[in-house]
Amino acid sequence: MDSVALYCTAGLIAGALYWFICVLGPAERKGKRALDLSGGSISAENVKDNYNQYWSFFRRPKEIETAEKVPDFVDTFYNLVTDIYEWGWGQSFHFSPHIPGKSHKDATRIHEEMAVDLINVKPGQKILDAGCGVGGPMRAIAAHSKAQVTGITINEYQVQRAKLHNKKAGLDSLCNVVCGNFLKMPFDENTFDGAYSIEATCHAPKLEEVYSEIFRVMKPGSLFVSYEWVTTEKYIDDDEEHKDVIQGIERGDALPGLRSYKDIAATAKKVGFEVVKEKDLAKPPSKPWWSRLKMGRLAYWRNHVVVVILSAIGVAPKGTVDVHKMLFKTADYLTRGGETGIFSPMHMILCRKPEKASDE
């Protein structure tokens, strides 16, 4: 009888682990399994060292304010987090306002489709995705608009993942992905009929540098929309709690430094854009974008247990637990930023490249 009970218990545990890891484990869009977590382009034995290297950047903050150092900084970050993001969040590495009655997946898609609707492109036209990640927004936008989308990301592993997803979705004829630095893009002047960037230009050391490069590759008369990470008018620079939240977001998301909402339009105008519209999409009547973070706390704990187990048995690389813990803490900082209203990840700016160059 004891043996039967032992076998039954063992079977229940095995079944529970299978359900916990293999059923609950995949991302919302089934892009990545917990059993496949890796360090991106980093070999498994070097994940821990690269995690420590990532944090070393913050001991030399001046280095992450320069265009020379930022590509390594951001590339290291996305090698570390891409699989965890895909597994625990989905293929679109950004936020969206909560929409009552809609799933997170649908709310994300609607937020992405709005971006391409704003730049008013036609089927077959060429548009740029500046900072495309693994291509979640690209695929939603290509399917919605039938435009030819070219995405650029600094991370080679994300290029591989994006191409794989594009093919699986049957959208590889509309979606192209290149590995490169959006501060020095490998495209000719006046190439694209429109451009967008969804929560990506925050990684640039200077917004002027990435905006001027986007301006260069766009055709005259075309539109560019960006969803920017910013501190809002509620942020007080000498408030210690506010500074703690913002610095926590910066450290956990590979940001050289968050910008004030006041800097966005001024920078766009400085590089030559005409500002068509500017709006913080996080403000009421929009529903809280951070609700998904709060509702996902149980999932975070579940996922962390999975990561600890997989790391302990050698399936996930050493250092994966540290990376997941970092992202867990960052989720709290992001939630606090949203709840206090001092941070927005979706300050929208819509710009036009003039038909004729300015005489100034």
Short mmCIF file of C-alpha atoms in Angstrom, two decimals:
data_model
loop_
_atom_site.label_atom_id
_atom_site.label_comp_id
_atom_site.label_asym_id
_atom_site.label_seq_id
_atom_site.Cartn_x
_atom_site.Cartn_y
_atom_site.Cartn_z
CA MET A 1 0.00 0.00 0.00
CA ASP A 2 2.85 2.35 0.84
CA SER A 3 4.46 1.61 -2.52
CA VAL A 4 1.21 2.38 -4.34
CA ALA A 5 0.86 5.67 -2.47
CA LEU A 6 4.47 6.51 -3.25
CA TYR A 7 4.02 5.84 -6.97
CA CYS A 8 0.78 7.85 -7.02
CA THR A 9 2.45 10.77 -5.26
CA ALA A 10 5.40 10.65 -7.65
CA GLY A 11 3.01 10.57 -10.59
CA LEU A 12 1.10 13.56 -9.29
CA ILE A 13 4.30 15.51 -8.77
CA ALA A 14 5.54 14.64 -12.25
CA GLY A 15 2.19 15.61 -13.77
CA ALA A 16 2.13 18.85 -11.82
CA LEU A 17 5.64 19.75 -12.97
CA TYR A 18 4.72 18.98 -16.58
CA TRP A 19 1.63 21.21 -16.32
CA PHE A 20 3.61 23.91 -14.47
CA ILE A 21 6.46 24.05 -16.95
CA CYS A 22 5.16 22.83 -20.30
CA VAL A 23 1.52 23.94 -20.23
CA LEU A 24 1.76 27.16 -18.24
CA GLY A 25 5.31 27.81 -19.34
CA PRO A 26 4.92 28.98 -22.95
CA ALA A 27 4.43 32.65 -23.65
CA GLU A 28 1.03 34.10 -24.41
CA ARG A 29 1.65 33.71 -28.13
CA LYS A 30 3.38 30.34 -27.71
CA GLY A 31 6.67 31.79 -28.91
CA LYS A 32 9.04 30.23 -26.41
CA ARG A 33 9.02 27.31 -23.98
CA ALA A 34 10.55 27.40 -20.51
CA LEU A 35 12.65 24.37 -21.44
CA ASP A 36 14.26 26.40 -24.25
CA LEU A 37 15.39 29.42 -22.24
CA SER A 38 18.85 30.57 -23.28
CA GLY A 39 21.17 33.55 -23.19
CA GLY A 40 20.47 34.52 -26.77
CA SER A 41 23.75 34.75 -28.68
CA ILE A 42 25.66 34.24 -25.42
CA SER A 43 26.85 30.69 -24.80
CA ALA A 44 25.24 29.02 -21.79
CA GLU A 45 28.44 28.99 -19.75
CA ASN A 46 28.88 32.77 -20.20
CA VAL A 47 25.39 33.98 -19.24
CA LYS A 48 26.35 34.62 -15.60
CA ASP A 49 29.47 36.56 -16.62
CA ASN A 50 27.50 38.66 -19.10
CA TYR A 51 24.88 39.42 -16.46
CA ASN A 52 27.67 40.73 -14.25
CA GLN A 53 29.06 42.67 -17.22
CA TYR A 54 25.65 44.28 -17.76
CA TRP A 55 25.60 45.55 -14.19
CA SER A 56 29.18 46.78 -14.51
CA PHE A 57 27.94 49.42 -16.97
CA PHE A 58 26.09 51.09 -14.11
CA ARG A 59 29.32 51.38 -12.14
CA ARG A 60 30.60 53.49 -15.05
CA PRO A 61 27.49 55.54 -15.90
CA LYS A 62 29.30 57.93 -18.24
CA GLU A 63 30.00 55.00 -20.58
CA ILE A 64 26.31 54.40 -21.21
CA GLU A 65 25.84 58.00 -22.23
CA THR A 66 27.99 57.58 -25.34
CA ALA A 67 27.06 56.20 -28.75
CA GLU A 68 30.18 54.00 -28.72
CA LYS A 69 29.26 52.05 -25.59
CA VAL A 70 25.49 51.82 -25.87
CA PRO A 71 25.33 49.13 -28.61
CA ASP A 72 27.28 46.66 -26.43
CA PHE A 73 25.22 47.62 -23.40
CA VAL A 74 21.85 47.13 -25.14
CA ASP A 75 23.00 44.05 -27.06
CA THR A 76 24.10 42.36 -23.83
CA PHE A 77 20.77 43.21 -22.21
CA TYR A 78 18.69 41.72 -25.03
CA ASN A 79 20.80 38.59 -25.22
CA LEU A 80 20.00 38.09 -21.54
CA VAL A 81 16.29 38.92 -21.57
CA THR A 82 14.87 38.06 -25.02
CA ASP A 83 13.92 34.46 -24.24
CA ILE A 84 12.45 35.40 -20.86
CA TYR A 85 10.45 38.22 -22.45
CA GLU A 86 9.08 35.91 -25.14
CA TRP A 87 8.27 33.16 -22.67
CA GLY A 88 6.71 35.31 -19.97
CA TRP A 89 5.25 38.24 -21.95
CA GLY A 90 4.91 37.47 -25.65
CA GLN A 91 6.47 38.52 -28.93
CA SER A 92 5.70 42.24 -28.52
CA PHE A 93 8.12 43.75 -26.02
CA HIS A 94 6.03 46.76 -25.05
CA PHE A 95 3.02 47.93 -23.04
CA SER A 96 -0.45 48.94 -24.13
CA PRO A 97 -3.45 50.50 -22.37
CA HIS A 98 -5.77 47.98 -20.76
CA ILE A 99 -9.01 47.64 -22.76
CA PRO A 100 -11.98 46.24 -20.78
CA GLY A 101 -13.35 43.13 -22.45
CA LYS A 102 -10.21 42.62 -24.54
CA SER A 103 -7.36 40.20 -23.89
CA HIS A 104 -3.82 41.47 -23.41
CA LYS A 105 -3.04 40.04 -26.83
CA ASP A 106 -5.84 41.99 -28.50
CA ALA A 107 -5.02 45.21 -26.61
CA THR A 108 -1.40 44.89 -27.75
CA ARG A 109 -2.42 44.35 -31.38
CA ILE A 110 -4.78 47.35 -31.34
CA HIS A 111 -2.00 49.55 -29.90
CA GLU A 112 0.33 48.42 -32.70
CA GLU A 113 -2.23 48.86 -35.47
CA MET A 114 -2.90 52.41 -34.28
CA ALA A 115 0.75 53.26 -34.93
CA VAL A 116 0.61 52.30 -38.59
CA ASP A 117 -2.82 53.89 -39.03
CA LEU A 118 -1.32 57.18 -37.81
CA ILE A 119 1.42 57.19 -40.47
CA ASN A 120 -1.15 56.61 -43.21
CA VAL A 121 0.71 54.13 -45.41
CA LYS A 122 -0.73 52.18 -48.31
CA PRO A 123 -0.36 48.47 -49.16
CA GLY A 124 3.01 47.75 -50.75
CA GLN A 125 4.71 50.87 -49.41
CA LYS A 126 7.97 50.50 -47.49
CA ILE A 127 8.05 51.39 -43.80
CA LEU A 128 10.71 51.21 -41.11
CA ASP A 129 10.42 49.63 -37.66
CA ALA A 130 13.21 51.27 -35.65
CA GLY A 131 14.05 48.84 -32.85
CA CYS A 132 11.93 45.86 -33.90
CA GLY A 133 12.85 43.26 -31.25
CA VAL A 134 11.61 39.81 -32.28
CA GLY A 135 9.05 41.42 -34.57
CA GLY A 136 5.72 41.15 -32.75
CA PRO A 137 4.60 44.67 -33.76
CA MET A 138 6.06 44.23 -37.24
CA ARG A 139 3.89 41.20 -37.95
CA ALA A 140 0.73 42.82 -36.58
CA ILE A 141 1.41 45.96 -38.61
CA ALA A 142 2.25 44.08 -41.82
CA ALA A 143 -0.88 41.93 -41.53
CA HIS A 144 -3.03 45.00 -40.85
CA SER A 145 -1.59 47.40 -43.43
CA LYS A 146 -0.10 45.07 -46.07
CA ALA A 147 2.90 47.41 -46.13
CA GLN A 148 6.45 46.12 -46.62
CA VAL A 149 8.04 46.42 -43.17
CA THR A 150 11.78 46.48 -42.58
CA GLY A 151 12.83 46.15 -38.96
CA ILE A 152 16.22 46.88 -37.46
CA THR A 153 17.56 45.58 -34.14
CA ILE A 154 21.01 45.68 -32.59
CA ASN A 155 20.72 42.06 -31.46
CA GLU A 156 21.55 39.21 -33.85
CA TYR A 157 19.62 36.67 -31.77
CA GLN A 158 16.47 38.79 -32.12
CA VAL A 159 16.99 38.85 -35.89
CA GLN A 160 17.02 35.05 -35.91
CA ARG A 161 13.90 34.86 -33.73
CA ALA A 162 12.06 37.48 -35.81
CA LYS A 163 12.79 35.69 -39.08
CA LEU A 164 11.60 32.41 -37.61
CA HIS A 165 8.35 33.98 -36.39
CA ASN A 166 7.84 35.81 -39.70
CA LYS A 167 8.07 32.54 -41.61
CA LYS A 168 5.77 30.71 -39.20
CA ALA A 169 3.21 33.50 -39.53
CA GLY A 170 3.41 33.40 -43.33
CA LEU A 171 4.51 37.05 -43.35
CA ASP A 172 8.12 36.73 -44.47
CA SER A 173 7.19 38.24 -47.85
CA LEU A 174 6.09 41.44 -46.07
CA CYS A 175 8.59 41.49 -43.20
CA ASN A 176 12.35 41.92 -43.45
CA VAL A 177 14.74 42.15 -40.48
CA VAL A 178 18.30 43.42 -40.41
CA CYS A 179 20.87 43.50 -37.63
CA GLY A 180 22.23 46.99 -37.12
CA ASN A 181 22.47 50.11 -35.01
CA PHE A 182 19.59 52.52 -35.47
CA LEU A 183 22.05 55.35 -34.84
CA LYS A 184 23.87 54.36 -38.07
CA MET A 185 21.37 52.55 -40.27
CA PRO A 186 22.45 50.69 -43.43
CA PHE A 187 19.79 52.36 -45.57
CA ASP A 188 20.00 55.07 -48.22
CA GLU A 189 18.48 58.49 -47.78
CA ASN A 190 14.78 58.84 -48.65
CA THR A 191 14.16 55.08 -48.62
CA PHE A 192 10.97 54.66 -46.57
CA ASP A 193 7.38 55.81 -47.07
CA GLY A 194 6.89 55.96 -43.31
CA ALA A 195 8.46 54.90 -40.02
CA TYR A 196 7.51 53.95 -36.50
CA SER A 197 9.22 53.05 -33.25
CA ILE A 198 7.44 51.40 -30.34
CA GLU A 199 9.18 51.90 -26.99
CA ALA A 200 12.63 51.48 -28.56
CA THR A 201 14.29 54.87 -28.99
CA CYS A 202 14.59 55.09 -25.19
CA HIS A 203 17.76 52.98 -25.64
CA ALA A 204 19.51 55.74 -27.61
CA PRO A 205 22.02 57.79 -25.58
CA LYS A 206 20.72 60.93 -27.29
CA LEU A 207 17.28 61.12 -28.85
CA GLU A 208 18.54 63.60 -31.41
CA GLU A 209 20.88 60.98 -32.88
CA VAL A 210 18.21 58.37 -33.57
CA TYR A 211 15.59 60.90 -34.69
CA SER A 212 18.02 62.46 -37.17
CA GLU A 213 18.86 59.03 -38.58
CA ILE A 214 15.17 58.13 -38.97
CA PHE A 215 14.63 61.53 -40.62
CA ARG A 216 17.46 60.79 -43.07
CA VAL A 217 16.05 57.48 -44.35
CA MET A 218 12.45 58.71 -44.70
CA LYS A 219 11.03 60.13 -47.92
CA PRO A 220 9.98 63.80 -47.91
CA GLY A 221 6.34 64.15 -46.90
CA SER A 222 6.24 60.84 -45.02
CA LEU A 223 5.17 60.38 -41.41
CA PHE A 224 6.95 58.97 -38.35
CA VAL A 225 5.30 57.94 -35.09
CA SER A 226 7.03 56.96 -31.88
CA TYR A 227 5.82 55.70 -28.50
CA GLU A 228 8.37 57.12 -26.07
CA TRP A 229 9.34 56.23 -22.50
CA VAL A 230 9.33 59.49 -20.51
CA THR A 231 9.08 61.06 -17.11
CA THR A 232 5.85 63.07 -16.92
CA GLU A 233 4.96 66.47 -15.50
CA LYS A 234 4.32 64.73 -12.16
CA TYR A 235 7.96 63.72 -11.78
CA ILE A 236 9.87 65.79 -9.19
CA ASP A 237 13.63 65.60 -9.58
CA ASP A 238 14.45 66.16 -5.92
CA ASP A 239 11.87 63.65 -4.64
CA GLU A 240 13.91 60.66 -3.45
CA GLU A 241 11.10 58.16 -4.05
CA HIS A 242 10.61 59.44 -7.58
CA LYS A 243 14.33 59.16 -8.31
CA ASP A 244 14.43 55.62 -6.89
CA VAL A 245 11.59 54.51 -9.18
CA ILE A 246 13.07 56.07 -12.31
CA GLN A 247 16.56 54.75 -11.61
CA GLY A 248 15.08 51.30 -11.01
CA ILE A 249 13.39 51.43 -14.42
CA GLU A 250 16.60 52.59 -16.08
CA ARG A 251 18.75 49.86 -14.51
CA GLY A 252 16.27 47.09 -15.25
CA ASP A 253 15.61 48.08 -18.87
CA ALA A 254 19.05 49.06 -20.24
CA LEU A 255 18.31 52.78 -20.49
CA PRO A 256 21.08 55.40 -20.68
CA GLY A 257 18.65 57.77 -18.94
CA LEU A 258 14.92 58.46 -19.15
CA ARG A 259 13.93 61.70 -20.85
CA SER A 260 11.37 64.27 -19.82
CA TYR A 261 8.19 64.45 -21.87
CA LYS A 262 9.16 68.07 -22.60
CA ASP A 263 12.21 66.96 -24.59
CA ILE A 264 10.43 64.86 -27.21
CA ALA A 265 8.80 67.46 -29.49
CA ALA A 266 11.73 69.84 -29.09
CA THR A 267 14.13 67.14 -30.29
CA ALA A 268 11.91 66.20 -33.24
CA LYS A 269 11.79 69.83 -34.38
CA LYS A 270 15.53 70.23 -33.91
CA VAL A 271 16.33 67.48 -36.44
CA GLY A 272 13.87 68.90 -38.99
CA PHE A 273 10.54 67.19 -38.34
CA GLU A 274 7.22 68.98 -38.28
CA VAL A 275 5.26 67.87 -35.20
CA VAL A 276 1.76 66.85 -36.26
CA LYS A 277 0.45 65.53 -32.96
CA GLU A 278 1.69 64.75 -29.46
CA LYS A 279 -0.25 62.89 -26.77
CA ASP A 280 0.45 60.73 -23.74
CA LEU A 281 -1.57 57.61 -24.52
CA ALA A 282 -1.31 56.49 -20.89
CA LYS A 283 -3.47 59.31 -19.57
CA PRO A 284 -7.22 58.94 -18.85
CA PRO A 285 -9.55 57.90 -20.33
CA SER A 286 -7.01 55.18 -21.14
CA LYS A 287 -7.07 52.35 -18.61
CA PRO A 288 -3.88 51.58 -16.66
CA TRP A 289 -1.17 50.02 -18.82
CA TRP A 290 0.46 48.59 -15.68
CA SER A 291 -2.57 46.46 -14.78
CA ARG A 292 -1.04 43.57 -16.69
CA LEU A 293 2.05 43.76 -14.46
CA LYS A 294 -0.08 43.68 -11.32
CA MET A 295 -2.34 40.90 -12.54
CA GLY A 296 0.71 38.94 -13.62
CA ARG A 297 2.36 38.76 -10.21
CA LEU A 298 1.24 35.16 -9.68
CA ALA A 299 2.62 34.29 -13.10
CA TYR A 300 5.92 35.98 -12.21
CA TRP A 301 6.24 33.86 -9.07
CA ARG A 302 5.29 30.74 -10.98
CA ASN A 303 7.80 31.53 -13.70
CA HIS A 304 10.51 32.25 -11.14
CA VAL A 305 10.00 28.86 -9.54
CA VAL A 306 10.26 27.28 -13.00
CA VAL A 307 13.48 29.19 -13.75
CA VAL A 308 15.01 28.21 -10.41
CA ILE A 309 14.19 24.53 -11.01
CA LEU A 310 15.47 24.53 -14.60
CA SER A 311 18.64 26.32 -13.60
CA ALA A 312 19.23 23.92 -10.69
CA ILE A 313 18.96 20.86 -12.93
CA GLY A 314 21.14 22.41 -15.65
CA VAL A 315 18.47 22.98 -18.31
CA ALA A 316 18.57 26.79 -18.10
CA PRO A 317 21.97 28.52 -18.09
CA LYS A 318 23.47 29.71 -14.81
CA GLY A 319 22.61 33.36 -14.43
CA THR A 320 19.06 32.95 -15.74
CA VAL A 321 17.72 33.15 -12.19
CA ASP A 322 19.56 36.47 -11.68
CA VAL A 323 18.15 37.87 -14.92
CA HIS A 324 14.60 36.82 -14.06
CA LYS A 325 14.93 38.29 -10.56
CA MET A 326 16.12 41.58 -12.10
CA LEU A 327 13.08 41.70 -14.38
CA PHE A 328 10.77 40.84 -11.48
CA LYS A 329 12.11 43.81 -9.51
CA THR A 330 11.88 46.05 -12.55
CA ALA A 331 8.19 45.17 -12.92
CA ASP A 332 7.63 46.63 -9.44
CA TYR A 333 9.42 49.86 -10.38
CA LEU A 334 7.36 50.11 -13.57
CA THR A 335 4.14 49.56 -11.63
CA ARG A 336 5.08 52.25 -9.12
CA GLY A 337 5.93 54.59 -11.98
CA GLY A 338 2.50 54.00 -13.50
CA GLU A 339 0.55 54.24 -10.26
CA THR A 340 2.22 57.51 -9.23
CA GLY A 341 1.87 58.89 -12.75
CA ILE A 342 5.53 59.94 -12.92
CA PHE A 343 6.37 57.60 -15.83
CA SER A 344 4.75 56.80 -19.16
CA PRO A 345 5.90 54.21 -21.73
CA MET A 346 3.61 55.56 -24.43
CA HIS A 347 4.14 59.26 -24.95
CA MET A 348 3.12 59.40 -28.60
CA ILE A 349 4.60 61.84 -31.08
CA LEU A 350 3.58 61.98 -34.75
CA CYS A 351 5.94 63.84 -37.07
CA ARG A 352 6.22 64.65 -40.75
CA LYS A 353 9.38 65.04 -42.81
CA PRO A 354 8.80 68.25 -44.79
CA GLU A 355 8.38 68.02 -48.55
CA LYS A 356 11.23 70.51 -48.95
CA ALA A 357 14.30 71.00 -46.80
CA SER A 358 14.29 73.97 -44.46
CA ASP A 359 16.20 77.04 -45.65
CA GLU A 360 17.63 77.56 -42.16
#
